[in-house]
Short mmCIF file of C-alpha atoms and ligand atoms in Angstrom, two decimals:
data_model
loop_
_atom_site.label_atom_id
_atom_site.label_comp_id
_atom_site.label_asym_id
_atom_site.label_seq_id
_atom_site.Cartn_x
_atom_site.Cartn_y
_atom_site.Cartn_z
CA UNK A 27 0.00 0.00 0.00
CA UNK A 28 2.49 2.84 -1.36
CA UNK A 29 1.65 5.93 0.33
CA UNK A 30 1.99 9.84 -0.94
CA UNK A 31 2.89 13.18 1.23
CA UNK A 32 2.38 16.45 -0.64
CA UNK A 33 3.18 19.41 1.61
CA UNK A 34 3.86 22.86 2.01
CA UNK A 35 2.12 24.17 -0.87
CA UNK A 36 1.99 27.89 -1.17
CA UNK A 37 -1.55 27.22 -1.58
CA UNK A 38 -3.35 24.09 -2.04
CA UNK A 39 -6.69 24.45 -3.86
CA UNK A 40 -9.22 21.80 -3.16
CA UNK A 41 -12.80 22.43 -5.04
CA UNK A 42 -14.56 20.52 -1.69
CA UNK A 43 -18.11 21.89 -0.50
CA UNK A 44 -16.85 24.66 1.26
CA UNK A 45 -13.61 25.48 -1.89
CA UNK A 46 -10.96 25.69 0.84
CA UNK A 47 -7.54 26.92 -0.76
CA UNK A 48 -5.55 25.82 2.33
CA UNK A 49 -2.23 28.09 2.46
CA UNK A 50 1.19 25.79 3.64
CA UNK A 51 -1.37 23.12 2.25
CA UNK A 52 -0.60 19.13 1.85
CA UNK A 53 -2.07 16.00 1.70
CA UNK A 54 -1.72 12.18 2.39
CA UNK A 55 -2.98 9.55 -0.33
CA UNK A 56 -2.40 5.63 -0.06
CA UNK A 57 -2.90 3.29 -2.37
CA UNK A 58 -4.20 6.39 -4.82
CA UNK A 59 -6.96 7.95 -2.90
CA UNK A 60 -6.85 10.95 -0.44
CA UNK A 61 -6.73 10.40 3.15
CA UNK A 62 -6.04 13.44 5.02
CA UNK A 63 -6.09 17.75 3.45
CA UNK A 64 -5.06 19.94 5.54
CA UNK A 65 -2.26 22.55 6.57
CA UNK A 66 1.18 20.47 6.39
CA UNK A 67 1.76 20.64 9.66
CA UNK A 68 -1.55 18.35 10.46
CA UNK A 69 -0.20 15.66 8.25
CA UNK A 70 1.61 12.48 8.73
CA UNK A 71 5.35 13.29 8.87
CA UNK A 72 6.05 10.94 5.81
CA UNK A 73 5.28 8.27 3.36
CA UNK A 74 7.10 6.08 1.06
CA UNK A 75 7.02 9.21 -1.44
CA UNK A 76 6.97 12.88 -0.28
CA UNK A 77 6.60 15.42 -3.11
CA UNK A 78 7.54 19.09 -1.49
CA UNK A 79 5.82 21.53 -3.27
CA UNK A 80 7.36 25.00 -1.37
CA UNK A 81 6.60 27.91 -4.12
CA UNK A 82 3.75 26.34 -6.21
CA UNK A 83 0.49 26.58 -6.32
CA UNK A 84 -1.25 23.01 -6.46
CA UNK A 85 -4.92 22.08 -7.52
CA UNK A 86 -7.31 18.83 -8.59
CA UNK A 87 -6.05 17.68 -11.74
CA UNK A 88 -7.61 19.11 -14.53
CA UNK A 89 -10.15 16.94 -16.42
CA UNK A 90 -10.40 17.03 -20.31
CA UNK A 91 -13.82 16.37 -22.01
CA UNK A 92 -13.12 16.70 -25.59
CA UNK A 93 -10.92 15.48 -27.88
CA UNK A 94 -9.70 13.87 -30.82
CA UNK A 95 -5.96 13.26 -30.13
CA UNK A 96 -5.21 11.44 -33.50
CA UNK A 97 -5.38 15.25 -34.64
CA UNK A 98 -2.51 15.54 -33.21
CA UNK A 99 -0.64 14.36 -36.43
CA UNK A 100 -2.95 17.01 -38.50
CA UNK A 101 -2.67 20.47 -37.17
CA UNK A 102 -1.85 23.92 -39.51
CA UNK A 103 -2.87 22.14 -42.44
CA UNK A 104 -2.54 24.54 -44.70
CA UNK A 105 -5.66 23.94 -46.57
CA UNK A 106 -7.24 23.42 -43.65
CA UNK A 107 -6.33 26.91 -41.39
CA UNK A 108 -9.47 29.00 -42.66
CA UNK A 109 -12.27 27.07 -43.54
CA UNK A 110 -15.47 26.52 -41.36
CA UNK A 111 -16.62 22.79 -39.70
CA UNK A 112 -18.11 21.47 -42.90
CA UNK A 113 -15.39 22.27 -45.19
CA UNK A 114 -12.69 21.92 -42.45
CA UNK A 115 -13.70 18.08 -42.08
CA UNK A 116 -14.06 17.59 -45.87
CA UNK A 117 -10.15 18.94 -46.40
CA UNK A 118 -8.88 16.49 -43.80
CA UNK A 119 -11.15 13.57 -43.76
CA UNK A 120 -8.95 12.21 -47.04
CA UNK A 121 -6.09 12.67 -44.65
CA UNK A 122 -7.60 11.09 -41.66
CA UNK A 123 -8.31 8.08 -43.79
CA UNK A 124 -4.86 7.17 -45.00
CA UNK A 125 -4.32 6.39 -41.00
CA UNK A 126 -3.58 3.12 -39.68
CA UNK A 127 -3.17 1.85 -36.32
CA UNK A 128 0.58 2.96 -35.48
CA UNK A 129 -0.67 6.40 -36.47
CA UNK A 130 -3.83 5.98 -33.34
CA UNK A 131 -1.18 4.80 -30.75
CA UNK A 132 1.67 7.46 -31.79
CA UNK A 133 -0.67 10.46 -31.65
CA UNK A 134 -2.54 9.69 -28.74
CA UNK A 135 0.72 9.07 -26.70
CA UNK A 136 1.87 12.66 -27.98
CA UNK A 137 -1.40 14.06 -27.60
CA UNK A 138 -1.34 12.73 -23.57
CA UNK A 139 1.95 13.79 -22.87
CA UNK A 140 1.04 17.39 -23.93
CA UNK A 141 -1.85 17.71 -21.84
CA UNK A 142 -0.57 15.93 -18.26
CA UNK A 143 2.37 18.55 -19.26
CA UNK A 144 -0.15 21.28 -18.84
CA UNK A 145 -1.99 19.75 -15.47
CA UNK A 146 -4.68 17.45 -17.29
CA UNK A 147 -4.91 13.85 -15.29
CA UNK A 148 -8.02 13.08 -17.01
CA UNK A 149 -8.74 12.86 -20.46
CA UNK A 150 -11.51 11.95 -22.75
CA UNK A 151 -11.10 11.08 -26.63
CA UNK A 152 -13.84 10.86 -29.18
CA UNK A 153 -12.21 8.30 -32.10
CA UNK A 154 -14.24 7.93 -34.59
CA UNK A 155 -12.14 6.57 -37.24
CA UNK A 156 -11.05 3.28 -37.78
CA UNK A 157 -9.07 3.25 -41.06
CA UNK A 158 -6.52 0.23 -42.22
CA UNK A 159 -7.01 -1.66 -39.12
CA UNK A 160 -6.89 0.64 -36.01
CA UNK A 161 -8.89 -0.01 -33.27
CA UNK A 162 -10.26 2.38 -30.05
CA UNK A 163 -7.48 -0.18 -28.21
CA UNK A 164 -4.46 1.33 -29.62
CA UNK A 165 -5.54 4.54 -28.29
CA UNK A 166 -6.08 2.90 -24.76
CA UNK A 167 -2.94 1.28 -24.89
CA UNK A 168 -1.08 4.57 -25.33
CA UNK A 169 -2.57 5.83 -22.08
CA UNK A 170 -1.96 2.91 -20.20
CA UNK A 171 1.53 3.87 -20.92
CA UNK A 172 1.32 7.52 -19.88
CA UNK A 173 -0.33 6.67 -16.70
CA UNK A 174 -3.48 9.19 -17.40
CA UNK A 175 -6.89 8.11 -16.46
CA UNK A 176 -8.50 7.81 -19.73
CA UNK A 177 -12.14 8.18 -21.07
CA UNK A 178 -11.83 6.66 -24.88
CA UNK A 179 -15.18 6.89 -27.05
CA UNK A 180 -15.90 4.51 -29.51
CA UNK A 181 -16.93 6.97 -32.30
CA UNK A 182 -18.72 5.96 -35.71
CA UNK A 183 -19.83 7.46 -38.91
CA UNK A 184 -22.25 5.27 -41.04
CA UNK A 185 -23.90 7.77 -43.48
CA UNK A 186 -21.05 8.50 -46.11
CA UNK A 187 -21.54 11.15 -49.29
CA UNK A 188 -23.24 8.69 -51.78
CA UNK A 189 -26.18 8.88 -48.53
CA UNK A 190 -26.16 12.86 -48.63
CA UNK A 191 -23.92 12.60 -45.11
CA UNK A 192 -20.45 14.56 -45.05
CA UNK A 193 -17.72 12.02 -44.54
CA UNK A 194 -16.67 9.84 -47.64
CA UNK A 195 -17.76 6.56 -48.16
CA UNK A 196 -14.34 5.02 -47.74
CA UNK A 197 -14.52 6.15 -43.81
CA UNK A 198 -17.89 4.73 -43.09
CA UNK A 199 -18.60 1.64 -41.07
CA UNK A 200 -21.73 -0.88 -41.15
CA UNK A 201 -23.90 -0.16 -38.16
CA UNK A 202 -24.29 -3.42 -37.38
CA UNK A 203 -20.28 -3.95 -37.25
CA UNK A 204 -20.06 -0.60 -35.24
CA UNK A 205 -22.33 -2.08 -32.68
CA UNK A 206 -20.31 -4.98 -32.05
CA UNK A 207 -16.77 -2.95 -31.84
CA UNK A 208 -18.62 -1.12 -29.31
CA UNK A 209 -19.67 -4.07 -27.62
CA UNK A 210 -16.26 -5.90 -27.81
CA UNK A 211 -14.52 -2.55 -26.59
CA UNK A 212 -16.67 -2.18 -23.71
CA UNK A 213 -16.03 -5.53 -22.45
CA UNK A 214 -12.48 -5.60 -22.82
CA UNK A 215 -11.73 -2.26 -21.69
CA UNK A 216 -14.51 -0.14 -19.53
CA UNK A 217 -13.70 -0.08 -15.45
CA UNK A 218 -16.87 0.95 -14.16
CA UNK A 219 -15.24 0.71 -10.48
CA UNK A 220 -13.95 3.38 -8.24
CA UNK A 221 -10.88 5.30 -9.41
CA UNK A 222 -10.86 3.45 -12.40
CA UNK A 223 -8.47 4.39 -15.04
CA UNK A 224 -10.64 3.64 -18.31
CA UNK A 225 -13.69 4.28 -18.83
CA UNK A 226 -15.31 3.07 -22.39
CA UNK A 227 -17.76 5.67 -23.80
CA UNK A 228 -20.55 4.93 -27.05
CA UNK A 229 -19.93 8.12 -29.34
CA UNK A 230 -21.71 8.52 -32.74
CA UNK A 231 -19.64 10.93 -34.20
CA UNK A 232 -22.47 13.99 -34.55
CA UNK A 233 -25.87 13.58 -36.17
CA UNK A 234 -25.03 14.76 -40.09
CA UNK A 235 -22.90 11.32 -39.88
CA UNK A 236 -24.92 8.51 -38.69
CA UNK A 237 -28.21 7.65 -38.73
CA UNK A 238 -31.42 7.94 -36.59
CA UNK A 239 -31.30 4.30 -36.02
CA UNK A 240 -27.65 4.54 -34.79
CA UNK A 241 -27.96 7.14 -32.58
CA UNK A 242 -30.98 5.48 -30.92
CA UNK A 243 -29.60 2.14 -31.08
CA UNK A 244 -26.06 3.18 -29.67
CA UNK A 245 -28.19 4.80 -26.71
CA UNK A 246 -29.56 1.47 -25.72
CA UNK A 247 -26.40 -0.44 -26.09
CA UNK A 248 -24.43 2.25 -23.83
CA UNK A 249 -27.52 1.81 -20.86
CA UNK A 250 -27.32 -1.61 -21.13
CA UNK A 251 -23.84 -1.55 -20.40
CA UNK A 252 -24.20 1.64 -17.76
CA UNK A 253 -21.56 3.24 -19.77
CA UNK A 254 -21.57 7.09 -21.07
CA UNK A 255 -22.76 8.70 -24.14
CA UNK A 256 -20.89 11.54 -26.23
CA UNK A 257 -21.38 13.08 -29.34
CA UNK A 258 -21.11 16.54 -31.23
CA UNK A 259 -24.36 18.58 -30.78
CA UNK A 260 -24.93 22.10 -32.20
CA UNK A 261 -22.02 23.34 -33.22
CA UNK A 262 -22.42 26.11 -35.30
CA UNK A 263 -25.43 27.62 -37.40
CA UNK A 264 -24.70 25.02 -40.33
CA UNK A 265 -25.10 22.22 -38.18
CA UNK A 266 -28.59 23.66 -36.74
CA UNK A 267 -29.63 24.24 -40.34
CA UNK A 268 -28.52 20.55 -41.49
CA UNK A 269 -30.91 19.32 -38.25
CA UNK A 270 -34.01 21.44 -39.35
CA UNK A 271 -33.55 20.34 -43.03
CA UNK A 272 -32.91 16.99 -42.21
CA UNK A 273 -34.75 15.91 -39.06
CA UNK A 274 -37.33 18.72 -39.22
CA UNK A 275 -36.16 19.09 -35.70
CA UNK A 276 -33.77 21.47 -33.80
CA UNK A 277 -30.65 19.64 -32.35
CA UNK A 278 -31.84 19.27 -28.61
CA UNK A 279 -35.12 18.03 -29.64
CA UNK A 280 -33.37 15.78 -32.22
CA UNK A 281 -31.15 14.71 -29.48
CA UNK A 282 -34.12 14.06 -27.32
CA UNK A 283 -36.45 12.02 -29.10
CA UNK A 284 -33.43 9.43 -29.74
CA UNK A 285 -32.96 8.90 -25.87
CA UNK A 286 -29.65 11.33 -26.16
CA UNK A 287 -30.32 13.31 -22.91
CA UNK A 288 -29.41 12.17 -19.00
CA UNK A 289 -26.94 12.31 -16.55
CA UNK A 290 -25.10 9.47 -18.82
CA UNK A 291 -24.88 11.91 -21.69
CA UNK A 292 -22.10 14.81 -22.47
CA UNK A 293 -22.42 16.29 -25.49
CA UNK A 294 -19.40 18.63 -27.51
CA UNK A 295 -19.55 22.42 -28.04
CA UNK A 296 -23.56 22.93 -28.00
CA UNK A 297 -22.67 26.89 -29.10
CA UNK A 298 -25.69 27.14 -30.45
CA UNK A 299 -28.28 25.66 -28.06
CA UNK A 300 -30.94 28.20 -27.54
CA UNK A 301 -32.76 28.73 -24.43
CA UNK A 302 -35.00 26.26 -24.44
CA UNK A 303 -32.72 23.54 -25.11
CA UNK A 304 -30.59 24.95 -22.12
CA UNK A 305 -33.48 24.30 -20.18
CA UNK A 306 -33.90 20.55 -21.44
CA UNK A 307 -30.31 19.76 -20.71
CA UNK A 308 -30.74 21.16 -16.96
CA UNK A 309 -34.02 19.24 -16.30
CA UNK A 310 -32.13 15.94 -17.78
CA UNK A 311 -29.12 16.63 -16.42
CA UNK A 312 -27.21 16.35 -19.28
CA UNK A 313 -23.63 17.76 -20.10
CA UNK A 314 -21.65 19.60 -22.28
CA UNK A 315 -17.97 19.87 -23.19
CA UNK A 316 -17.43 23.66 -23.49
CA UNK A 317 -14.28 24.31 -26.18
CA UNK A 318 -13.57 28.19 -26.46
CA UNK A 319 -10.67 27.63 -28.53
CA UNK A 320 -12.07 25.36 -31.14
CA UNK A 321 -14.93 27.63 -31.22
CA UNK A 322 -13.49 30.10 -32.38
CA UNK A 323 -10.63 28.65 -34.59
CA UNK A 324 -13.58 27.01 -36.65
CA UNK A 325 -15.74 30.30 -35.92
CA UNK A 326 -18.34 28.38 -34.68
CA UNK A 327 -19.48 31.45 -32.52
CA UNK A 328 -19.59 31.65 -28.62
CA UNK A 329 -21.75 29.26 -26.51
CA UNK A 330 -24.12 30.06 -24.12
CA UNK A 331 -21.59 29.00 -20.79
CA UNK A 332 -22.66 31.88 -18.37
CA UNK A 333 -26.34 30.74 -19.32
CA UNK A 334 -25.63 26.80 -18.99
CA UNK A 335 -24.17 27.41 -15.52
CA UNK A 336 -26.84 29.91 -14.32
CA UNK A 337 -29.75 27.06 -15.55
CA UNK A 338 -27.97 24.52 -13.61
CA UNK A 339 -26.39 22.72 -16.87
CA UNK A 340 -23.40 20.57 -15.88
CA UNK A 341 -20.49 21.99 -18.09
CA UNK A 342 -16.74 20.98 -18.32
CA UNK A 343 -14.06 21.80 -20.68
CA UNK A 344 -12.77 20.15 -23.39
CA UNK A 345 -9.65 21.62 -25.87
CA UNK A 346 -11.36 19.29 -28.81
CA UNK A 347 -9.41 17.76 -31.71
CA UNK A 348 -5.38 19.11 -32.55
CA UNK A 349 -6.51 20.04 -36.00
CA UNK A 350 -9.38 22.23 -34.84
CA UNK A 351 -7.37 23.45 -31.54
CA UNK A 352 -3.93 23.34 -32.35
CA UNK A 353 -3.17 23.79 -28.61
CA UNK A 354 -3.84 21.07 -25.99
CA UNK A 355 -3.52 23.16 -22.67
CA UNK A 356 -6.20 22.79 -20.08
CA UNK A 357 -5.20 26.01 -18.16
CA UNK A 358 -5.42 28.25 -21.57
CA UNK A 359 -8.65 26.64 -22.27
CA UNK A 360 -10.02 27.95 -18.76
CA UNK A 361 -8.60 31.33 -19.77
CA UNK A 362 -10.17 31.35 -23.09
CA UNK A 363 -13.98 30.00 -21.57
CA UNK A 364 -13.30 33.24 -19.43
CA UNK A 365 -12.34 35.53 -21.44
CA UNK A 366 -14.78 34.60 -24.25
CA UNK A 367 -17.83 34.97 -21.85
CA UNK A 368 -16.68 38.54 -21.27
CA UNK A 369 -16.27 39.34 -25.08
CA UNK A 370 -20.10 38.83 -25.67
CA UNK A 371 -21.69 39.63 -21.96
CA UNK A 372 -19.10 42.06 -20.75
CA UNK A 373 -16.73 42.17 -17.86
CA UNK A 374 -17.22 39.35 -14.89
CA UNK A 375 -19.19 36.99 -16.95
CA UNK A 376 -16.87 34.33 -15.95
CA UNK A 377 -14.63 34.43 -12.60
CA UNK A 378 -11.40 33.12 -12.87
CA UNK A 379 -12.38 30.55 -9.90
CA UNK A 380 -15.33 29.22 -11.79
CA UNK A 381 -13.15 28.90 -14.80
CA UNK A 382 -11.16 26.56 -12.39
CA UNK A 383 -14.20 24.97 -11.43
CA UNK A 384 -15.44 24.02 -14.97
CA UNK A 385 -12.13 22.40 -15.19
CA UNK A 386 -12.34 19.96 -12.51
CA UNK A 387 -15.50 19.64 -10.38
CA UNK A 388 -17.51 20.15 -13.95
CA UNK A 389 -14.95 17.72 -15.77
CA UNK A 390 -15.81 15.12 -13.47
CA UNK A 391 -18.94 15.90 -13.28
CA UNK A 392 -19.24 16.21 -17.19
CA UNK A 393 -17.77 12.74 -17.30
CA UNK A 394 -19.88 11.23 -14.74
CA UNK A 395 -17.33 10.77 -11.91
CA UNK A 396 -17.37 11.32 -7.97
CA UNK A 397 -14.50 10.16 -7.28
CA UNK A 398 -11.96 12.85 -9.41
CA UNK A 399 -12.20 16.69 -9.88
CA UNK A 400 -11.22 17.79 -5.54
CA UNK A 401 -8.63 16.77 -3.40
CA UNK A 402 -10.44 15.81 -0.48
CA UNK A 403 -10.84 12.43 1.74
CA UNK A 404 -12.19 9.43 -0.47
CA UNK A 405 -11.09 11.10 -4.01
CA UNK A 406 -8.63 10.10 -5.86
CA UNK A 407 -4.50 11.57 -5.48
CA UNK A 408 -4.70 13.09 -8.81
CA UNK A 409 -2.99 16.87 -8.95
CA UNK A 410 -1.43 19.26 -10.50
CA UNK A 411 1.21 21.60 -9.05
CA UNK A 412 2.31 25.00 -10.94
CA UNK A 413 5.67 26.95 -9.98
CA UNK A 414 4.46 30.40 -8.85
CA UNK A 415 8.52 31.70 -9.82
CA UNK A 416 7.42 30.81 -13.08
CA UNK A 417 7.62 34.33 -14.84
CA UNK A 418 4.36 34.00 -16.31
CA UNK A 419 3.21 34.99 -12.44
CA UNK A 420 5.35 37.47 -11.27
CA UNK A 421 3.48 40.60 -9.96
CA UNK A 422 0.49 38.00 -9.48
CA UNK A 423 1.37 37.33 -5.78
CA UNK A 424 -2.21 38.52 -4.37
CA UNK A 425 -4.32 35.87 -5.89
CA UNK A 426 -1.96 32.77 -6.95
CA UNK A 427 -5.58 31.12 -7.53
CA UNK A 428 -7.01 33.87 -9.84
CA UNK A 429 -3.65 34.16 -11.53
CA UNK A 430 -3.68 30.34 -12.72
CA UNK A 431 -6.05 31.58 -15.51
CA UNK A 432 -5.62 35.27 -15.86
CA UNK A 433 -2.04 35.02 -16.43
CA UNK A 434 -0.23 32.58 -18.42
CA UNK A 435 -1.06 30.05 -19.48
CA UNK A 436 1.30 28.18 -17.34
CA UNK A 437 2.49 24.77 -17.87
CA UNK A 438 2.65 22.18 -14.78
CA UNK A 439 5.61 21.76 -12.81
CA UNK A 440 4.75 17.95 -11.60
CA UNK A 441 1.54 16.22 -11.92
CA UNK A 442 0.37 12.74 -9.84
CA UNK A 443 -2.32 10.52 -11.15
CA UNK A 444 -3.83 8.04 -9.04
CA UNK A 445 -0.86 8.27 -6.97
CA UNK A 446 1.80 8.38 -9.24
CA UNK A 447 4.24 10.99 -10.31
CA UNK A 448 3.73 11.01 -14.14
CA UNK A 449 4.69 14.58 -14.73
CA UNK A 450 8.55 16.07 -13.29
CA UNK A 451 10.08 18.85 -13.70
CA UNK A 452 7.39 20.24 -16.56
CA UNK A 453 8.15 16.73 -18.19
CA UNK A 454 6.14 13.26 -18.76
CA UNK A 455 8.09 10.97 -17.36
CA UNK A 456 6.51 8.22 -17.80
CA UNK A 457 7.50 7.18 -21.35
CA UNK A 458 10.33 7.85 -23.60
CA UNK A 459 9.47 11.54 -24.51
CA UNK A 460 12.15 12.14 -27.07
CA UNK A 461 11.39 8.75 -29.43
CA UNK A 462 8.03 9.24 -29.03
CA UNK A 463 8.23 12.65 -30.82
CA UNK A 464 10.06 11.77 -33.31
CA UNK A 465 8.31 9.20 -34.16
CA UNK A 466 5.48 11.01 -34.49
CA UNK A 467 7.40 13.78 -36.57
CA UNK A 468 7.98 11.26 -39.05
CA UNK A 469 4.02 10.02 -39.24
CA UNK A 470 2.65 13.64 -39.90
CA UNK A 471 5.29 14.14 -42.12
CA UNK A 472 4.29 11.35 -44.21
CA UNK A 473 0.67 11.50 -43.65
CA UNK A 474 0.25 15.38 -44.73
CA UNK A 475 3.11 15.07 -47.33
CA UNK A 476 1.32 12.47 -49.35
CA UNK A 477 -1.54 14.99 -49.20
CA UNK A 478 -0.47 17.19 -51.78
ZN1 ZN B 13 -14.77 17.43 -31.55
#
């Protein structure tokens, strides 16, 4: 039963009930879950590892509910850096499909390593792909090696071009061999346990690329199983438009009738949800993955967050796909969902602390986990600690808490999940950083090369 000190943090942030940011704070964690938060002195005098984190600023791990990390091998595509969703999917989706399994395990480990770099212990991925034999498992495998806890999706497009859908044929599946990948995955893979480290989601890719029978039917396969549902809802005024022509029906209701709302459901971006759909999603209880960044990279406008949180929506944050957000950095992403509220509903929209919040208690919540998102008794040891001598704070002394998102971004200094140092020194140290990177140099090379 290895056991974990942290102490003497300049200031140790903990998201409980009551938020306590405990100055000269510390903890004690055994066996990866919290015992004891409090001021150091009020902790055990040490443990088998004893992390002193004098000068920095430490908080839950942050907890990622978006992405597609095999974009990671795609970003600044040239033909590809100014187009909206639609025509930003149809430039790359030839790309995409010239992937093959190396490419899903190469990324994601790259992908990983960037975010617990920034303070992310959690992270969801939405893959939706499976082109010349990869599989959702080499993506898991890849975060088994960086030590993250790990929310894959088993994503799926079945309506290709010749069916008046957006992807091309060649990337399709058969539904019913999507349903039985999703099956197999979530047998072989999904934890449902306490502090588990993967957790298998069922993830259509959006509505304009499956059917009404797949959404519905991947529903009932995820409840069956008790597992999570996640797909792209609403994300700009084409996609609206494509749900009115198509469905006759706008995206919540759309989502609604096909059993796509609940506490079991988290669905991307949602920028355009109007206020009636706000209020469905309160009511049910279902989520959203806010993603300022890739909002407005793809200029998909500026979602309704201040509205969301004041209905009672659960919202978390997600920094989406590499090719759409060519940044993976929780922190910047808080500072973006702040600073975005304020450019359409003026100053103090969005505190800095809630910012914070979205990206841990909401995260977990987002991703339907107790057990993550505050470092207090019975949750799991997963943090992040930030160097407060880091230039990027200097002048910032009055508020280290406020100045995690209003200055910066900063990257983390060391980060522990479930226990474990996997971030030292602002470096993953959990895998071979340096092949890894070049390695996956030499896949987008040849990937977006052959492109052109
Ligand atoms: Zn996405």
């Amino acid at each position: 039963m290895p056991t974990l000190l942290i102490r003497n943090a300049d200031i140790l942030v903990t998201m409980d009930a009551a938020r306590r940011e405990i100055p000269g704070g510390g903890l004690f964690a055994r066996d990866g879950v919290i015992e004891q938060v409090g001021p150091s002195a009020e902790l055990p005098k040490d443990a088998d590892v004893t992390l002193d984190m004098t000068g920095r600023i430490v908080t839950p791990g942050l907890i990622n509910t978006h992405h597609h990390l095999y974009q990671n091998l795609t970003r600044v595509v040239p033909t590809a850096q100014n187009a909206l969703l639609f025509g930003w999917l149809q430039t790359l989706y030839p790309i995409w499909g010239r992937m093959g399994p190396e490419h899903i395990h190469v990324s994601t480990l790259v992908g990983l390593m960037e975010l617990v770099e920034t303070g992310c212990t959690t992270s969801s991925d939405h893959l939706y792909m499976f082109p010349n034999g990869a599989r959702l498992d080499d993506s898991i495998e890849a975060a088994v090696e960086i030590g993250v806890r790990f929310h894959p999706t088993r994503g799926s497009m079945s309506i290709g071009q010749s069916q008046g859908g957006l992807p091309p044929d060649a990337l399709v599946e058969r539904e019913d061999a999507i349903l039985a990948d999703c099956r197999r995955v979530i047998e072989a893979f999904n934890d449902p346990t306490p502090f588990s480290m993967v957790r298998v989601g069922v993830a259509p890719c959006s509505p304009f690329s499956v059917s009404r029978g797949l959404m519905k039917d991947s529903a009932d396969l995820a409840r069956s199983y008790g597992v999570g549902l996640h797909t792209h809802l609403a994300e700009n005024v084409e996609d609206v438009a494509y749900s009115l022509k198509t469905f006759g029906a706008r995206p919540g209701a759309y989502a609604e009738a096909l059993g796509w709302c609940g506490p079991d459901v988290w669905h991307a971006h949602c920028v355009q949800l109007d206020a009636g759909e706000i209020g469905l999603f309160a009511r049910t209880g279902t989520g959203v993955a806010h993603c300022p960044c890739s909002n407005m990279r793809l200029g998909s406008g500026v979602a309704p967050v201040r509205e969301m949180i004041d209905a009672g929506v659960t919202v978390g944050l997600g920094v989406d796909g590499s090719a759409s957000n060519d940044s993976a950095h929780m922190l910047n992403e808080a500072r973006q969902a702040l600073l975005l509220q304020r450019v359409s509903k003026g100053g103090a929209a969005l505190t800095a602390r809630e910012a914070l919040e979205l990206a841990t208690l909401g995260g977990a919540k987002t991703l339907g986990r107790s057990d993550i998102g505050a470092l207090e008794p019975g949750k799991a040891a997963d943090l992040a600690a930030f160097d407060l001598g880091d230039v990027a704070f200097a002048g910032a002394q009055w508020d280290p808490v406020a100045a995690l998102v209003f200055c910066g971004p900063a990257r983390a200094d060391r980060v522990v999940v479930n226990g474990r140092v996997v971030v030292e020194g602002g470096r993953c140290v959990t895998i071979d950083r340096e092949k890894a990177l070049l390695r996956h140099g030499m896949l987008a090379r040849q990937l977006v090369n052959d492109a052109f």
